[in-house]
CSV table of C-alpha atoms in Angstrom, one decimal:
chain,number,residue,atom,x,y,z
A,1,MET,CA,133.7,111.1,71.7
A,2,PRO,CA,135.7,109.4,74.5
A,3,ARG,CA,137.1,106.0,73.3
A,4,ASN,CA,135.0,103.8,75.5
A,5,GLU,CA,131.7,105.7,75.2
A,6,THR,CA,129.0,103.9,73.3
A,7,PRO,CA,127.3,106.2,70.7
A,8,LYS,CA,123.6,106.9,71.4
A,9,ARG,CA,121.2,105.3,69.0
A,10,THR,CA,118.6,107.2,67.1
A,11,TRP,CA,115.3,105.4,67.0
A,12,ARG,CA,112.6,105.4,64.3
A,13,ILE,CA,109.4,105.1,66.3
A,14,ALA,CA,105.8,104.7,65.2
A,15,PHE,CA,103.4,105.7,67.9
A,16,LEU,CA,99.7,104.6,67.8
A,17,ARG,CA,97.0,106.7,69.5
A,18,ARG,CA,93.6,107.0,68.0
A,19,ARG,CA,92.5,110.5,68.9
A,20,PHE,CA,93.6,113.7,70.7
A,21,SER,CA,91.7,114.8,73.7
A,22,PRO,CA,92.7,118.2,75.3
A,23,THR,CA,91.9,116.8,78.8
A,24,GLY,CA,93.3,113.2,78.2
A,25,GLY,CA,96.1,112.1,80.5
A,26,ALA,CA,97.4,109.6,77.9
A,27,GLU,CA,97.6,112.3,75.3
A,28,HIS,CA,99.5,114.7,77.6
A,29,TYR,CA,101.9,111.8,78.4
A,30,LEU,CA,102.4,111.1,74.7
A,31,LEU,CA,103.0,114.8,73.9
A,32,ARG,CA,105.6,115.2,76.7
A,33,LEU,CA,107.4,112.0,75.8
A,34,ALA,CA,107.4,112.8,72.1
A,35,THR,CA,108.6,116.3,72.7
A,36,GLY,CA,111.5,115.0,74.7
A,37,LEU,CA,112.4,112.3,72.2
A,38,ALA,CA,112.2,114.7,69.2
A,39,ALA,CA,114.6,117.1,71.1
A,40,HIS,CA,117.1,114.2,71.3
A,41,GLY,CA,116.9,113.6,67.5
A,42,HIS,CA,114.7,110.5,67.4
A,43,GLN,CA,112.4,110.1,64.3
A,44,LEU,CA,108.7,110.0,65.3
A,45,THR,CA,105.6,109.1,63.3
A,46,LEU,CA,102.1,109.1,64.7
A,47,TYR,CA,99.3,106.9,63.4
A,48,CYS,CA,95.9,108.1,64.5
A,49,GLU,CA,92.3,108.7,63.4
A,50,ASP,CA,92.5,112.4,64.2
A,51,TRP,CA,95.0,114.7,66.0
A,52,SER,CA,95.4,118.4,67.0
A,53,PRO,CA,97.6,120.4,64.5
A,54,ARG,CA,98.7,122.6,67.4
A,55,GLU,CA,99.9,119.8,69.6
A,56,ASN,CA,102.2,118.0,67.2
A,57,PRO,CA,105.9,117.2,68.1
A,58,PHE,CA,105.9,114.4,65.4
A,59,GLN,CA,107.8,114.6,62.1
A,60,GLU,CA,104.9,112.9,60.4
A,61,VAL,CA,101.2,112.2,61.2
A,62,ARG,CA,99.5,109.4,59.3
A,63,LYS,CA,95.7,109.2,59.4
A,64,ILE,CA,94.0,105.8,59.7
A,65,ASP,CA,90.5,105.6,58.3
A,66,SER,CA,88.8,103.9,61.2
A,67,ASN,CA,85.9,104.6,63.6
A,68,GLY,CA,86.7,102.8,66.8
A,69,PRO,CA,89.3,100.7,68.7
A,70,VAL,CA,88.5,97.5,66.8
A,71,SER,CA,88.7,98.9,63.3
A,72,PHE,CA,91.8,100.9,64.3
A,73,ALA,CA,93.6,97.8,65.5
A,74,ARG,CA,92.6,96.0,62.3
A,75,LYS,CA,93.6,98.7,59.8
A,76,VAL,CA,96.7,100.0,61.3
A,77,GLY,CA,98.7,97.2,59.7
A,78,ILE,CA,101.5,96.4,62.1
A,79,GLN,CA,103.3,93.9,59.9
A,80,SER,CA,104.0,96.5,57.2
A,81,MET,CA,105.5,98.8,59.8
A,82,ARG,CA,108.3,96.5,60.9
A,83,ALA,CA,110.6,97.3,57.9
A,84,ARG,CA,110.1,101.0,58.3
A,85,TYR,CA,110.4,101.5,62.1
A,86,ASP,CA,112.7,100.3,64.9
A,87,ILE,CA,109.9,100.3,67.4
A,88,VAL,CA,106.1,100.2,67.1
A,89,PHE,CA,104.9,101.8,70.3
A,90,SER,CA,101.1,101.6,71.0
A,91,LEU,CA,99.0,103.5,73.4
A,92,GLU,CA,96.0,101.6,72.1
A,93,ARG,CA,95.0,98.0,72.5
A,94,VAL,CA,96.6,96.8,69.2
A,95,PRO,CA,98.1,93.3,69.1
A,96,ASN,CA,101.6,92.5,67.7
A,97,CYS,CA,103.3,95.8,68.6
A,98,ASP,CA,106.8,95.9,70.0
A,99,LEU,CA,105.8,98.0,73.0
A,100,TYR,CA,102.4,98.7,74.6
A,101,ARG,CA,101.9,101.3,77.3
A,102,ALA,CA,98.9,100.2,79.4
A,103,GLY,CA,98.2,103.8,80.4
A,104,ASP,CA,94.5,103.2,80.2
A,105,GLY,CA,94.7,100.2,82.6
A,106,LEU,CA,92.8,97.0,82.0
A,107,HIS,CA,89.3,97.5,80.7
A,108,ALA,CA,88.3,94.2,82.3
A,109,ASP,CA,89.4,95.4,85.7
A,110,TRP,CA,87.7,98.7,85.3
A,111,LEU,CA,84.4,96.8,84.7
A,112,ALA,CA,85.1,94.7,87.8
A,113,TYR,CA,85.7,97.8,89.9
A,114,ARG,CA,82.6,99.5,88.5
A,115,GLN,CA,80.5,96.5,89.4
A,116,ALA,CA,82.1,96.4,92.9
A,117,PHE,CA,81.1,100.0,93.6
A,118,HIS,CA,77.7,99.9,91.8
A,119,PRO,CA,76.6,96.2,91.8
A,120,VAL,CA,73.3,96.8,89.9
A,121,MET,CA,73.8,99.8,87.7
A,122,GLY,CA,77.5,98.9,87.0
A,123,ARG,CA,76.5,95.5,85.7
A,124,VAL,CA,73.7,97.0,83.6
A,125,ARG,CA,75.9,99.7,82.0
A,126,THR,CA,78.5,97.1,81.2
A,127,LEU,CA,76.0,94.8,79.5
A,128,LEU,CA,74.3,97.5,77.5
A,129,ARG,CA,77.5,98.5,75.6
A,130,PRO,CA,78.9,96.0,73.1
A,131,LYS,CA,82.1,98.1,73.1
A,132,ASN,CA,83.0,96.7,76.5
A,133,ARG,CA,83.2,93.1,75.2
A,134,GLN,CA,85.1,94.3,72.1
A,135,LEU,CA,87.7,96.0,74.2
A,136,CYS,CA,88.1,93.0,76.5
A,137,ARG,CA,88.7,90.8,73.5
A,138,LEU,CA,91.3,93.2,72.1
A,139,GLU,CA,93.0,93.3,75.5
A,140,ALA,CA,93.2,89.5,75.7
A,141,GLN,CA,94.8,89.4,72.3
A,142,VAL,CA,97.5,92.0,73.3
A,143,PHE,CA,98.5,89.9,76.4
A,144,ALA,CA,98.2,86.5,74.7
A,145,PRO,CA,101.5,84.7,74.0
A,146,GLY,CA,103.3,86.6,71.2
A,147,GLY,CA,100.8,89.5,71.4
A,148,VAL,CA,103.4,92.1,72.5
A,149,ARG,CA,107.2,92.1,73.2
A,150,ARG,CA,107.2,94.4,76.2
A,151,VAL,CA,104.7,96.4,78.3
A,152,ILE,CA,105.1,99.7,80.1
A,153,CYS,CA,102.8,100.2,83.1
A,154,ASN,CA,102.6,103.5,84.9
A,155,SER,CA,101.9,101.8,88.3
A,156,ARG,CA,102.6,98.5,90.0
A,157,PHE,CA,98.8,98.5,90.6
A,158,VAL,CA,98.2,97.8,86.8
A,159,ALA,CA,101.3,95.7,86.4
A,160,ASP,CA,100.0,93.2,89.0
A,161,GLN,CA,96.6,93.2,87.4
A,162,ILE,CA,98.1,92.2,84.0
A,163,SER,CA,100.2,89.5,85.5
A,164,LYS,CA,97.3,88.1,87.4
A,165,ARG,CA,94.5,88.3,84.8
A,166,PHE,CA,96.6,87.1,81.8
A,167,ASP,CA,99.4,85.2,83.4
A,168,PHE,CA,101.7,87.7,81.5
A,169,PRO,CA,105.4,87.3,82.3
A,170,PRO,CA,106.4,89.9,84.9
A,171,ASP,CA,109.9,90.2,83.4
A,172,GLN,CA,108.4,91.6,80.2
A,173,ILE,CA,106.7,94.5,82.2
A,174,ASP,CA,108.4,97.7,83.1
A,175,VAL,CA,106.9,100.1,85.6
A,176,ILE,CA,107.6,103.7,84.7
A,177,TYR,CA,105.7,106.3,86.7
A,178,ASN,CA,104.4,109.4,85.0
A,179,GLY,CA,106.4,112.6,84.8
A,180,VAL,CA,105.4,116.2,85.3
A,181,PRO,CA,106.8,119.5,84.1
A,182,TYR,CA,107.3,120.7,87.7
A,183,GLN,CA,108.2,124.3,87.1
A,184,GLN,CA,105.2,124.9,85.0
A,185,PHE,CA,102.7,123.6,87.6
A,186,SER,CA,104.5,125.0,90.6
A,187,MET,CA,104.2,128.6,89.4
A,188,GLY,CA,100.5,129.2,88.9
A,189,ASP,CA,98.9,132.5,89.7
A,190,ARG,CA,96.2,132.2,92.4
A,191,VAL,CA,94.6,135.6,91.8
A,192,LEU,CA,94.4,135.0,88.1
A,193,GLY,CA,93.0,131.5,88.5
A,194,ARG,CA,90.3,132.6,90.9
A,195,ARG,CA,89.3,135.5,88.7
A,196,ALA,CA,89.0,133.3,85.6
A,197,LEU,CA,87.0,130.6,87.6
A,198,GLN,CA,84.8,133.3,89.2
A,199,LEU,CA,85.8,132.4,92.7
A,200,ASN,CA,85.9,134.8,95.7
A,201,PRO,CA,89.1,135.3,97.7
A,202,ASP,CA,87.5,133.8,100.8
A,203,ASP,CA,86.2,130.7,99.1
A,204,TYR,CA,87.4,127.3,100.3
A,205,VAL,CA,88.0,125.7,96.9
A,206,VAL,CA,88.2,121.9,96.4
A,207,LEU,CA,89.4,121.0,92.9
A,208,LEU,CA,88.6,117.8,90.9
A,209,VAL,CA,90.2,117.4,87.5
A,210,GLY,CA,89.1,114.5,85.3
A,211,ALA,CA,86.7,113.7,82.5
A,212,GLY,CA,84.4,110.7,82.9
A,213,SER,CA,82.1,111.5,85.8
A,214,GLU,CA,81.4,108.0,86.9
A,215,ARG,CA,84.9,106.7,86.9
A,216,LYS,CA,86.4,109.9,88.4
A,217,GLY,CA,84.0,110.0,91.2
A,218,HIS,CA,82.2,113.3,90.5
A,219,ALA,CA,79.1,112.3,92.4
A,220,ILE,CA,81.1,111.2,95.4
A,221,ALA,CA,82.8,114.6,95.5
A,222,ARG,CA,79.6,116.5,95.1
A,223,ASP,CA,77.9,114.5,98.0
A,224,ALA,CA,80.9,115.2,100.3
A,225,MET,CA,80.9,118.9,99.6
A,226,ARG,CA,77.2,119.1,100.6
A,227,ARG,CA,78.1,117.8,104.0
A,228,ILE,CA,81.2,119.7,105.0
A,229,LYS,CA,80.9,122.5,107.6
A,230,LYS,CA,82.7,125.3,105.8
A,231,LYS,CA,80.2,128.0,104.7
A,232,TYR,CA,82.0,129.4,101.7
A,233,ALA,CA,83.1,126.1,100.2
A,234,LYS,CA,83.0,125.4,96.4
A,235,LEU,CA,83.8,122.4,94.3
A,236,VAL,CA,85.4,123.1,91.0
A,237,ILE,CA,85.3,120.2,88.5
A,238,ILE,CA,87.4,120.5,85.4
A,239,ASP,CA,86.3,118.0,82.8
A,240,SER,CA,86.8,120.1,79.7
A,241,PRO,CA,89.4,122.8,78.7
A,242,PRO,CA,89.2,125.6,81.4
A,243,PRO,CA,89.1,129.4,80.8
A,244,VAL,CA,92.7,129.7,82.0
A,245,ALA,CA,95.8,127.6,81.9
A,246,MET,CA,95.9,124.6,84.2
A,247,PRO,CA,98.7,125.8,86.5
A,248,HIS,CA,96.5,128.8,87.4
A,249,VAL,CA,93.5,126.4,88.0
A,250,TYR,CA,95.6,124.4,90.5
A,251,ALA,CA,96.9,127.6,92.1
A,252,ALA,CA,93.3,128.8,92.7
A,253,ALA,CA,92.4,125.7,94.7
A,254,ASP,CA,93.0,124.8,98.4
A,255,VAL,CA,92.6,121.0,98.2
A,256,PHE,CA,92.8,118.5,95.3
A,257,LEU,CA,90.2,115.7,95.5
A,258,LEU,CA,90.1,112.7,93.2
A,259,PRO,CA,87.9,109.9,94.5
A,260,THR,CA,88.4,107.8,91.4
A,261,LEU,CA,86.9,104.3,91.1
A,262,TYR,CA,89.7,103.1,88.9
A,263,ASP,CA,92.8,105.0,87.5
A,264,PRO,CA,96.1,103.4,86.4
A,265,PHE,CA,98.0,106.6,87.4
A,266,ALA,CA,96.1,109.9,87.3
A,267,ASN,CA,98.6,112.4,86.0
A,268,VAL,CA,96.6,115.2,87.5
A,269,THR,CA,97.7,113.8,90.9
A,270,LEU,CA,101.3,114.8,90.1
A,271,GLU,CA,100.2,118.2,88.7
A,272,ALA,CA,98.3,119.0,91.9
A,273,LEU,CA,101.3,117.9,94.1
A,274,ALA,CA,103.6,120.2,92.0
A,275,ALA,CA,101.2,123.0,92.8
A,276,GLY,CA,101.6,122.2,96.5
A,277,LEU,CA,98.1,121.1,97.1
A,278,PRO,CA,97.2,118.5,99.7
A,279,VAL,CA,95.9,115.5,97.6
A,280,ILE,CA,93.0,113.3,98.6
A,281,THR,CA,92.7,110.3,96.3
A,282,SER,CA,91.7,106.7,96.4
A,283,ALA,CA,93.8,103.5,96.7
A,284,GLN,CA,92.3,102.7,93.3
A,285,ASN,CA,94.4,105.4,91.8
A,286,GLY,CA,97.9,104.0,90.9
A,287,ALA,CA,99.4,107.4,91.7
A,288,SER,CA,98.7,106.7,95.4
A,289,GLU,CA,101.7,104.3,95.3
A,290,ILE,CA,104.1,107.2,95.3
A,291,MET,CA,102.3,109.1,98.1
A,292,GLU,CA,102.8,108.9,101.9
A,293,ASP,CA,99.4,108.9,103.6
A,294,GLY,CA,99.2,112.0,106.0
A,295,LYS,CA,102.5,113.5,104.6
A,296,ASN,CA,101.7,114.8,101.1
A,297,GLY,CA,98.1,114.0,101.1
A,298,PHE,CA,95.6,111.3,102.1
A,299,ILE,CA,94.8,107.9,100.6
A,300,LEU,CA,91.2,106.6,100.8
A,301,PRO,CA,91.0,102.9,101.2
A,302,ARG,CA,87.8,103.1,99.1
A,303,ALA,CA,86.9,105.9,96.7
A,304,ASP,CA,83.4,106.1,98.1
A,305,ASP,CA,84.4,106.4,101.8
A,306,ASP,CA,82.2,109.5,102.2
A,307,LYS,CA,82.6,109.8,105.9
A,308,LEU,CA,86.4,109.9,105.6
A,309,ILE,CA,86.3,112.4,102.7
A,310,VAL,CA,84.1,114.7,104.7
A,311,HIS,CA,86.3,114.4,107.7
A,312,LEU,CA,89.4,115.2,105.7
A,313,LEU,CA,87.8,118.2,103.9
A,314,ASP,CA,86.7,119.6,107.2
A,315,TYR,CA,90.2,119.2,108.6
A,316,LEU,CA,91.8,120.9,105.6
A,317,THR,CA,89.6,124.0,106.0
A,318,ASP,CA,92.3,125.3,108.4
A,319,PRO,CA,95.0,127.1,106.3
A,320,ALA,CA,97.6,126.0,108.9
A,321,HIS,CA,96.7,122.3,108.3
A,322,ARG,CA,97.0,122.8,104.5
A,323,ALA,CA,100.3,124.6,104.7
A,324,ARG,CA,102.1,121.7,106.2
A,325,PHE,CA,101.5,119.6,103.1
A,326,ARG,CA,102.9,122.1,100.6
A,327,GLN,CA,106.6,121.4,100.9
A,328,PRO,CA,106.3,117.6,101.1
A,329,ALA,CA,103.9,117.6,98.1
A,330,GLN,CA,106.2,119.7,95.9
A,331,ALA,CA,109.2,117.7,96.9
A,332,LEU,CA,107.5,114.5,95.8
A,333,ALA,CA,106.5,116.0,92.5
A,334,GLN,CA,110.1,117.2,91.8
A,335,ARG,CA,111.2,113.6,92.0
A,336,TYR,CA,109.0,112.6,89.1
A,337,ASP,CA,110.2,115.0,86.4
A,338,LEU,CA,110.0,114.5,82.7
A,339,ALA,CA,113.7,113.6,82.3
A,340,ARG,CA,113.3,110.7,84.6
A,341,ASN,CA,110.3,109.3,82.6
A,342,LEU,CA,112.2,109.9,79.3
A,343,ASN,CA,115.4,108.1,80.4
A,344,ALA,CA,113.4,105.1,81.8
A,345,THR,CA,111.5,104.8,78.5
A,346,LEU,CA,114.8,104.9,76.5
A,347,ALA,CA,116.1,102.1,78.7
A,348,VAL,CA,113.1,100.0,77.6
A,349,PHE,CA,113.8,100.8,74.0
A,350,ASN,CA,117.3,99.4,74.5
A,351,LYS,CA,115.8,96.2,75.9
A,352,LEU,CA,113.9,95.8,72.7
A,353,GLY,CA,116.9,96.6,70.5
A,354,ARG,CA,115.9,95.2,67.2
């Protein structure tokens, strides 16, 4: 080792994430981050209710006997972890952690957006579920003084919400955009993807990827597709594991549409850009911060701007119009690779440094 080079520290990290979902953006983020950290020799333990044995880059998985966010936060026992780990890194609303990644955004703000888009039914759905109040209380505890040492946000959109709603110190927030395995998503097989999804070669295919139909804007997308002019147009919604690997799903599509009502940073946006698709998404998706409207896609001022969505989908029926987005989309995705995300996260670990 050169005389003036500082040796790299190996961290003992406890991750907190309740459950594994094969379509969950937070889970994919955690798997990619943990795989990168493990490859660099860091010691990783996962605390969870349940996890996939096939998707496991952790040296140890410890099960917590809980049945929801509140009991998980209560039973995980943060204080007993401090002597065993250098960093307690939570992807759940658990007070008193060293580091919290607000990848799910603010539940209080999601409820506000839901009510703004659906004034009557949004309010009814919010009031009917006690879980909404429980999550908001947990959230407030996390961002109360002393509730967390540092926060990672995956967009400025969410960072500003946290500072505004909870008066949380901006200098304790780090904005780290998501990363994508570019090569994997840029090399999908269009023929294979279309065959697996039972699509015809001449179909104009609009793809939406995201579970949670209300929040992800499934109804908005379906309504727009009913009104476009193209005869052989099909909307493909992926909200559960597809019959073929996701890179082939993106390759099968012509346009990616995500009219989400609220999304801190939809990772599928980066995946679609890596595949070279023109992306249409809302300003309520934090991923829109990295996009240039009209260059690598289009940003809807409101997720439910149906007239604009129909206009854009009609415009993109022309293959020549779609083609001009491919190179700028892929160039943008290449900038947000996994190494960039990993290095930025390690820099936050160094700020904690206990």
